[in-house]
Every structure is written in C-alpha cells, then in structure tokens.
Coordinates of C-alpha atoms in Angstrom, one line a residue:
X8 CA 98.3 11.7 -54.8
X9 CA 96.2 9.8 -52.2
X10 CA 94.5 6.7 -53.7
X11 CA 90.9 7.2 -52.9
X12 CA 90.2 3.4 -52.3
X13 CA 92.9 3.3 -49.6
X14 CA 92.3 6.7 -47.8
X15 CA 92.5 6.7 -44.1
X16 CA 91.1 8.9 -41.5
X17 CA 94.5 10.3 -40.9
X18 CA 94.5 11.5 -44.6
X19 CA 90.8 12.9 -44.2
X20 CA 92.3 15.0 -41.2
X21 CA 95.3 16.3 -43.1
X22 CA 93.1 17.3 -46.1
X23 CA 90.6 18.9 -43.8
X24 CA 93.3 20.7 -41.7
X25 CA 91.8 19.3 -38.5
X26 CA 92.6 16.5 -36.0
X27 CA 91.9 12.9 -36.5
X28 CA 89.7 13.0 -33.3
X29 CA 87.5 15.6 -35.1
X30 CA 87.3 13.3 -38.1
X31 CA 86.4 10.6 -35.8
X32 CA 83.5 12.7 -33.9
X33 CA 82.2 13.8 -37.5
X34 CA 82.0 10.3 -38.8
X35 CA 80.3 8.8 -35.9
X36 CA 78.1 11.7 -34.7
X37 CA 79.7 11.7 -31.2
X38 CA 81.1 14.8 -29.2
X39 CA 81.0 18.4 -30.1
X40 CA 82.5 19.6 -33.4
X41 CA 82.6 23.2 -34.6
X42 CA 80.5 24.2 -37.5
X43 CA 83.6 25.1 -39.4
X44 CA 85.4 21.9 -38.7
X45 CA 82.6 19.8 -39.6
X46 CA 82.2 21.6 -42.8
X47 CA 85.8 21.2 -43.8
X48 CA 85.4 17.4 -42.9
X49 CA 82.4 16.9 -44.9
X50 CA 83.8 18.8 -47.9
X51 CA 86.7 16.2 -48.0
X52 CA 84.3 13.2 -47.4
X53 CA 82.3 14.4 -50.4
X54 CA 85.2 15.1 -52.6
X55 CA 87.1 11.9 -51.9
X56 CA 83.9 9.6 -51.6
X57 CA 85.4 8.2 -48.6
X58 CA 83.3 5.5 -46.8
X59 CA 84.3 4.2 -43.3
X60 CA 85.0 0.6 -43.0
X61 CA 82.2 -0.1 -40.6
X62 CA 82.4 -3.9 -41.2
X63 CA 85.8 -4.3 -40.1
X64 CA 85.1 -2.2 -37.0
X65 CA 81.8 -4.0 -36.2
X66 CA 82.9 -7.5 -36.8
X67 CA 86.5 -7.1 -35.9
X68 CA 87.6 -8.6 -39.3
X69 CA 87.3 -8.3 -42.9
X70 CA 84.8 -11.2 -43.2
X71 CA 82.5 -10.8 -46.2
X72 CA 78.8 -10.7 -45.3
X73 CA 76.7 -13.2 -47.5
X74 CA 73.2 -12.3 -48.1
X75 CA 70.7 -14.3 -50.3
X76 CA 67.5 -13.1 -51.9
X77 CA 65.1 -16.1 -52.6
X78 CA 62.2 -14.8 -55.0
X79 CA 60.4 -16.1 -58.0
X80 CA 62.1 -15.7 -61.5
X81 CA 61.6 -12.1 -62.6
X82 CA 61.4 -13.2 -66.2
X83 CA 58.1 -14.8 -65.4
X84 CA 56.3 -11.8 -63.9
X85 CA 57.0 -8.0 -63.9
X86 CA 56.0 -7.8 -60.3
X87 CA 58.9 -9.8 -59.4
X88 CA 61.3 -7.9 -61.8
X89 CA 60.3 -4.8 -59.7
X90 CA 61.3 -6.7 -56.5
X91 CA 64.5 -7.7 -58.2
X92 CA 65.2 -4.0 -59.0
X93 CA 64.8 -3.1 -55.4
X94 CA 67.5 -5.8 -54.5
X95 CA 69.7 -4.5 -57.2
X96 CA 69.5 -0.8 -55.7
X97 CA 70.6 -2.4 -52.4
X98 CA 73.6 -4.0 -53.8
X99 CA 74.6 -0.6 -55.3
X100 CA 74.2 1.0 -51.9
X101 CA 76.0 -1.4 -50.0
X102 CA 78.8 -1.6 -52.7
X103 CA 81.3 0.2 -50.4
X104 CA 81.0 -2.5 -47.8
X105 CA 82.2 -5.9 -47.6
X106 CA 78.7 -7.4 -48.4
X107 CA 77.9 -10.0 -51.1
X108 CA 74.2 -10.0 -52.0
X109 CA 72.9 -12.8 -54.4
X110 CA 69.6 -13.7 -55.9
X111 CA 68.4 -17.2 -56.3
X112 CA 65.2 -17.6 -58.5
X113 CA 62.5 -20.1 -58.4
X114 CA 59.7 -20.9 -61.0
X115 CA 56.7 -19.1 -59.9
X116 CA 54.2 -21.7 -60.9
X117 CA 56.0 -24.7 -59.6
X118 CA 56.4 -25.6 -55.9
X119 CA 59.0 -28.2 -56.8
X120 CA 61.3 -25.7 -58.1
X121 CA 61.1 -23.8 -54.8
X122 CA 62.0 -27.0 -52.8
X123 CA 65.0 -27.6 -55.0
X124 CA 66.5 -24.1 -54.3
X125 CA 66.6 -25.2 -50.4
X126 CA 69.6 -27.2 -51.1
X127 CA 71.3 -24.4 -53.1
X128 CA 70.5 -22.1 -50.4
X129 CA 71.8 -24.0 -47.5
X130 CA 74.8 -25.0 -49.5
X131 CA 75.8 -21.2 -50.0
X132 CA 75.9 -20.8 -46.3
X133 CA 74.6 -17.3 -46.2
X134 CA 74.6 -15.0 -43.2
X135 CA 71.1 -14.2 -43.6
X136 CA 68.2 -14.8 -46.3
X137 CA 65.4 -12.4 -47.7
X138 CA 62.5 -14.7 -48.8
X139 CA 59.4 -14.2 -50.8
X140 CA 57.5 -17.4 -49.4
X141 CA 54.8 -17.5 -52.1
X142 CA 54.5 -21.2 -51.7
X143 CA 53.1 -21.9 -48.1
X144 CA 53.9 -25.6 -47.5
X145 CA 57.2 -25.6 -49.1
X146 CA 58.3 -22.3 -47.3
X147 CA 57.5 -23.9 -44.0
X148 CA 59.9 -26.7 -44.6
X149 CA 62.7 -24.3 -45.8
X150 CA 62.1 -22.2 -42.7
X151 CA 62.5 -25.0 -40.4
X152 CA 65.8 -25.9 -42.0
X153 CA 67.0 -22.4 -41.6
X154 CA 66.0 -22.4 -38.0
X155 CA 68.0 -25.7 -37.5
X156 CA 71.0 -24.1 -39.3
X157 CA 70.6 -20.9 -37.1
X158 CA 70.2 -18.9 -40.5
X159 CA 68.2 -15.6 -39.8
X160 CA 65.7 -14.5 -42.5
X161 CA 63.4 -11.7 -43.3
X162 CA 60.0 -12.4 -45.1
X163 CA 58.5 -9.8 -47.8
X164 CA 55.3 -9.8 -49.8
X165 CA 53.8 -12.9 -48.0
X166 CA 53.7 -13.4 -44.1
X167 CA 53.8 -16.9 -42.8
X168 CA 51.9 -17.3 -39.4
X169 CA 54.0 -20.3 -38.3
X170 CA 57.3 -18.5 -39.2
X171 CA 59.6 -16.7 -36.8
X172 CA 61.2 -14.1 -39.0
X173 CA 63.6 -11.1 -37.9
X174 CA 60.9 -9.1 -39.6
X175 CA 58.0 -9.3 -42.1
X176 CA 57.7 -6.6 -44.8
X177 CA 54.5 -6.1 -46.6
X178 CA 51.0 -4.9 -46.5
X179 CA 48.1 -6.3 -44.3
X180 CA 46.5 -8.3 -47.2
X181 CA 43.3 -9.0 -45.3
X182 CA 42.8 -5.1 -45.1
X183 CA 43.9 -4.9 -48.7
X184 CA 40.9 -7.3 -49.8
X185 CA 38.5 -5.2 -47.7
X186 CA 39.6 -2.0 -49.5
X187 CA 39.0 -3.9 -53.0
X188 CA 35.6 -4.6 -51.8
X189 CA 34.9 -1.2 -50.9
X190 CA 36.2 0.1 -54.2
X191 CA 33.9 -2.4 -56.0
X192 CA 30.9 -1.3 -54.0
X193 CA 31.4 2.4 -55.0
X194 CA 29.7 1.3 -58.4
X195 CA 26.4 1.5 -56.9
X196 CA 23.5 0.1 -58.9
X197 CA 21.4 -3.0 -58.4
X198 CA 24.1 -5.4 -59.4
X199 CA 25.1 -7.7 -56.5
X200 CA 27.7 -10.3 -57.7
X201 CA 31.4 -10.1 -57.3
X202 CA 34.1 -12.3 -59.0
X203 CA 37.4 -13.0 -57.3
X204 CA 40.0 -14.4 -59.7
X205 CA 43.1 -15.9 -58.9
X206 CA 45.2 -16.2 -62.1
X207 CA 47.8 -18.8 -62.8
X208 CA 48.4 -19.4 -58.9
X209 CA 47.2 -22.0 -56.6
X210 CA 45.1 -20.1 -53.9
X211 CA 45.2 -23.3 -51.5
X212 CA 48.9 -23.1 -51.3
X213 CA 49.3 -19.3 -51.2
X214 CA 48.7 -17.5 -48.1
X215 CA 48.8 -14.1 -49.7
X216 CA 45.8 -14.8 -52.0
X217 CA 43.8 -16.5 -49.4
X218 CA 44.3 -13.2 -47.1
X219 CA 43.1 -11.0 -49.9
X220 CA 40.1 -13.0 -50.5
X221 CA 39.3 -13.3 -47.0
X222 CA 39.2 -9.6 -46.6
X223 CA 37.0 -9.2 -49.8
X224 CA 34.5 -11.7 -48.1
X225 CA 34.7 -10.0 -44.8
X226 CA 33.7 -6.7 -46.4
X227 CA 30.7 -8.1 -48.0
X228 CA 29.6 -10.7 -45.4
X229 CA 27.0 -8.4 -43.9
X230 CA 25.7 -6.8 -47.2
X231 CA 23.5 -8.5 -49.9
X232 CA 26.5 -9.4 -52.4
X233 CA 27.6 -12.8 -53.7
X234 CA 31.2 -13.3 -53.9
X235 CA 32.4 -16.1 -56.6
X236 CA 36.0 -17.2 -56.5
X237 CA 37.8 -19.0 -59.5
X238 CA 41.2 -20.4 -59.7
X239 CA 42.2 -20.2 -63.4
X240 CA 45.4 -21.8 -64.5
X241 CA 45.6 -21.3 -68.4
X242 CA 44.9 -18.4 -70.7
X243 CA 42.0 -20.2 -72.5
X244 CA 40.4 -21.0 -69.1
X245 CA 40.6 -17.5 -67.9
X246 CA 38.9 -16.1 -71.1
X247 CA 36.2 -18.7 -71.1
X248 CA 35.1 -18.3 -67.5
X249 CA 35.1 -14.4 -67.9
X250 CA 33.0 -14.8 -71.0
X251 CA 30.7 -17.1 -69.3
X252 CA 30.5 -14.8 -66.1
X253 CA 29.7 -11.6 -68.1
X254 CA 26.5 -13.4 -69.3
X255 CA 25.4 -12.8 -65.7
X256 CA 23.6 -9.6 -65.7
X257 CA 24.1 -9.2 -61.9
X258 CA 28.0 -9.0 -62.1
X259 CA 29.1 -5.8 -60.6
X260 CA 32.7 -6.2 -60.7
X261 CA 35.9 -8.3 -60.7
X262 CA 38.7 -8.4 -58.1
X263 CA 42.0 -10.0 -59.3
X264 CA 44.5 -11.0 -56.6
X265 CA 47.6 -10.8 -58.7
X266 CA 49.3 -8.1 -60.6
X267 CA 49.8 -10.0 -63.9
X268 CA 46.4 -11.5 -63.7
X269 CA 45.0 -7.9 -63.5
X270 CA 46.1 -6.9 -67.0
X271 CA 45.3 -10.4 -68.3
X272 CA 41.6 -9.9 -67.3
X273 CA 41.7 -6.2 -68.6
X274 CA 42.7 -7.4 -71.8
X275 CA 39.7 -9.8 -72.1
X276 CA 37.3 -7.1 -70.9
X277 CA 38.7 -4.7 -73.7
X278 CA 38.5 -7.6 -76.2
X279 CA 34.6 -8.0 -75.5
X280 CA 34.0 -4.2 -75.2
X281 CA 33.1 -4.8 -71.3
X282 CA 34.7 -1.9 -69.9
X283 CA 31.6 -1.1 -67.8
X284 CA 32.5 -4.0 -65.5
X285 CA 34.5 -2.7 -62.6
X286 CA 38.0 -4.1 -62.3
X287 CA 40.0 -3.8 -59.2
X288 CA 43.6 -5.4 -59.2
X289 CA 47.2 -4.9 -58.1
X290 CA 50.4 -3.1 -58.8
X291 CA 52.1 -0.5 -61.2
X292 CA 53.1 -2.8 -63.9
X293 CA 53.6 -1.1 -67.3
X294 CA 50.6 -3.0 -68.7
X295 CA 48.3 -2.2 -65.7
X296 CA 49.1 1.3 -65.9
X297 CA 48.1 1.2 -69.8
X298 CA 44.8 -0.3 -68.9
X299 CA 44.3 2.1 -66.0
X300 CA 44.7 5.1 -68.2
X301 CA 42.3 3.6 -70.8
X302 CA 39.8 3.1 -68.0
X303 CA 39.5 -0.7 -68.3
X304 CA 41.1 -1.0 -64.9
X305 CA 39.3 1.2 -62.2
X306 CA 41.5 0.9 -59.5
X307 CA 45.1 -0.5 -58.7
X308 CA 46.3 -1.4 -55.1
X309 CA 49.9 -0.8 -55.2
X310 CA 52.0 -3.1 -53.0
X311 CA 55.5 -1.5 -53.9
X312 CA 57.4 -4.7 -54.3
X313 CA 60.5 -2.6 -55.3
X314 CA 60.6 -0.9 -51.9
X315 CA 59.7 -4.1 -49.9
X316 CA 62.6 -5.9 -51.4
X317 CA 65.0 -3.2 -50.9
X318 CA 64.1 -2.6 -47.3
X319 CA 64.3 -6.2 -46.7
X320 CA 67.9 -6.5 -47.8
X321 CA 68.8 -3.3 -45.7
X322 CA 67.2 -4.6 -42.7
X323 CA 69.2 -7.8 -42.9
X324 CA 72.3 -6.1 -43.5
X325 CA 71.8 -3.4 -40.6
X326 CA 70.9 -6.3 -38.2
X327 CA 73.9 -8.5 -39.1
X328 CA 76.4 -5.9 -39.4
X329 CA 75.5 -3.4 -36.8
X330 CA 73.2 -5.6 -34.5
X331 CA 70.1 -3.0 -35.1
X332 CA 67.0 -4.2 -33.6
X333 CA 64.4 -4.8 -36.4
X334 CA 60.8 -4.2 -36.2
X335 CA 58.7 -7.3 -36.0
X336 CA 56.6 -6.1 -39.0
X337 CA 57.0 -3.3 -41.6
X338 CA 53.5 -2.8 -42.7
X339 CA 53.1 -0.9 -45.8
X340 CA 50.2 1.6 -46.4
X341 CA 47.5 0.4 -48.7
X342 CA 47.9 2.8 -51.8
X343 CA 45.0 3.3 -54.2
X344 CA 46.0 4.4 -57.6
X345 CA 43.4 5.8 -60.1
X346 CA 43.6 7.7 -63.4
X347 CA 43.4 10.7 -61.5
X348 CA 46.3 10.5 -59.2
X349 CA 48.6 8.3 -61.3
X350 CA 50.8 11.0 -62.9
X351 CA 51.4 12.8 -59.5
X352 CA 52.1 9.4 -57.7
X353 CA 54.7 8.3 -60.4
X354 CA 56.5 11.7 -60.1
X355 CA 56.4 12.1 -56.4
X356 CA 59.6 11.2 -54.5
X357 CA 57.9 10.5 -51.3
X358 CA 57.5 6.7 -52.1

C-alpha cells in the first residue's frame, strides 16, 4: 500500500493507468490531455489527497517559507478575532506546503506594545510580513526597518501613504465615511447635527480613523450640517458625552468609526431609550448584529476583516513562492448591512 504522504507522480500514473507525462500535464494545466485520461488522473488525485511539492520545484530546495502576521490582540476586540480567523484559514489551506505562518499580537491600545514587536519580528527573520498598521507613527518606523532588511510586506485594514508595500488590502475609507454620511442624512427632518465618535483609539495616530471622518466631513461640507468629533477613551467618558449630546434637540445621528465602539454606543442608546437617534457603525460583530436586529443600530458598514487577512497571507505566499505579481491595491467593496438584508448576507457564499 502506498503511503499518501510520500506518493509520487509515478505512483499517480500507475494508479490511473496513464503515463507520467499525462499526470504532469494534468497537474500543471499544460498540453493536451484526453477527457478520459484527465478524469482518471483527477480521480486518483482526489482519492489520495495528493498535493504537488510546488515549493521544492519553485525554490529548488525544501526551504521553509516563513510568514509573520502582525496584528492587534484578538482577545481585546472581536474585529481582530475575525482577522485572526482569516489567517487561521490560510494556515490550513497552505498546510500541504512547506510554509510556516505565525501571528504576533500587540496591545490595540498601546503604541509602545507595537514598537516592542519590532525587535521580535526582525529577530524571527521572516520571508514576508502581513501588517495591520493601526499606529501610524510606529508603523512608519517598523516599515523603514523592514525596507532596510529587504523584507517584503503586505498591509491590510489601514493604508500608510508613506509606505511601499507589495499590496494594500482594504476599503477606501474616505469613501466609507462618505457612505456613512449619506446613510445618516437619509433620516431627513430638520435636525442638523452629526456626532463622529472615535472610541478607545487615538484618532491623531490612526490614519484609518482620520480617513473615515474626512469622508464624513466631505459629504456634509456643502450641506447645512454640523459635524462634532469626539475622541473618547473610557466607558465613563463615552456615556457622559453621549448623555450630554442627546440633550441637543438638533442631534440627527451618530457615526462610530470602530466596530467595538459601535455596540458600546448602541448599549448606551438603548439604556436611555434613545433608539430614535440614527446610528451608523462598522462590522458584523455578534454584539453589533444583536443591536442591528433590535433596530438600535441602523446600518453597519462591513469591512470584512476575515477576508482581508486571509487574502493578505495568500498574496504573500503566492508572491514569495511563485513570483506572482500582486495588485498594488486590493480594494474591497463598501458593503451596507441592514436588518432587511442581514440574513441573506450571512447565508450567502459569495463573500
């Protein structure tokens, strides 16, 4: 009996009753193969679970490719838990190949923690890095060191204008903010004040938050609306400011730039029976979905962190192993989720 782990092309050919050349053509999609022969080879491939050693062929050796993913601690925020899930999917998909994919986490609320990971990343000597650069200044320092060490990297979630990545994966966040503005304005009526809330994160050191707010302000700049921005760092502060803001009879709605912040604001609106205030936020976290179904959250803009992270790893591996050319940017669509389309979205396999 043939050991599936050590199966060779010659073994596949014998089992399928075809030549080695036919197996090679089926595996690599080159040359002509009869439908009957192709079916025989594919049946054996499926039965044995054979995976070609593309790494050895591409690199000319059995060198292990080392990929590092640098992202916030998923235990701190379910958004990053979704991103980690995407990376874990990639790890499973590349398990047949000699690829080592490791995650390094930093504290989402501590730029110093991100800086400390720089030494850890460089000491691990990865062949490529996937990075969520949520701290702007610290990220620039890290990217400069990666460039000095000739380590290629892919950015996801946040694009850094000064950076030179293989690829950026994420949404156009300025457009995302504009969409949020349009969704808020749909409420109509005479109220003309919009609150833009940044919960637990420093807007001045977060390019992604500034881009979202910039888009929001662009949408309203030629309309008679006032946009008030607040950076809130503690639960007590969040609640106090929202309680104060709702005393303003002109308040139309609230835009929250982070996914975790969205359900925190929803909790407060529900607590004070203020569901009439329109709320637009981000992402399909379980708590956000609960408040969306109840009507406390009106719209969620889905950034799809799981898919972002998964594609990021796949792009790195494909580029480093097979020299595939990557797109400069992989821009995700701006998906608007409501109570009405939520179920169909969650059950769809398209995304």
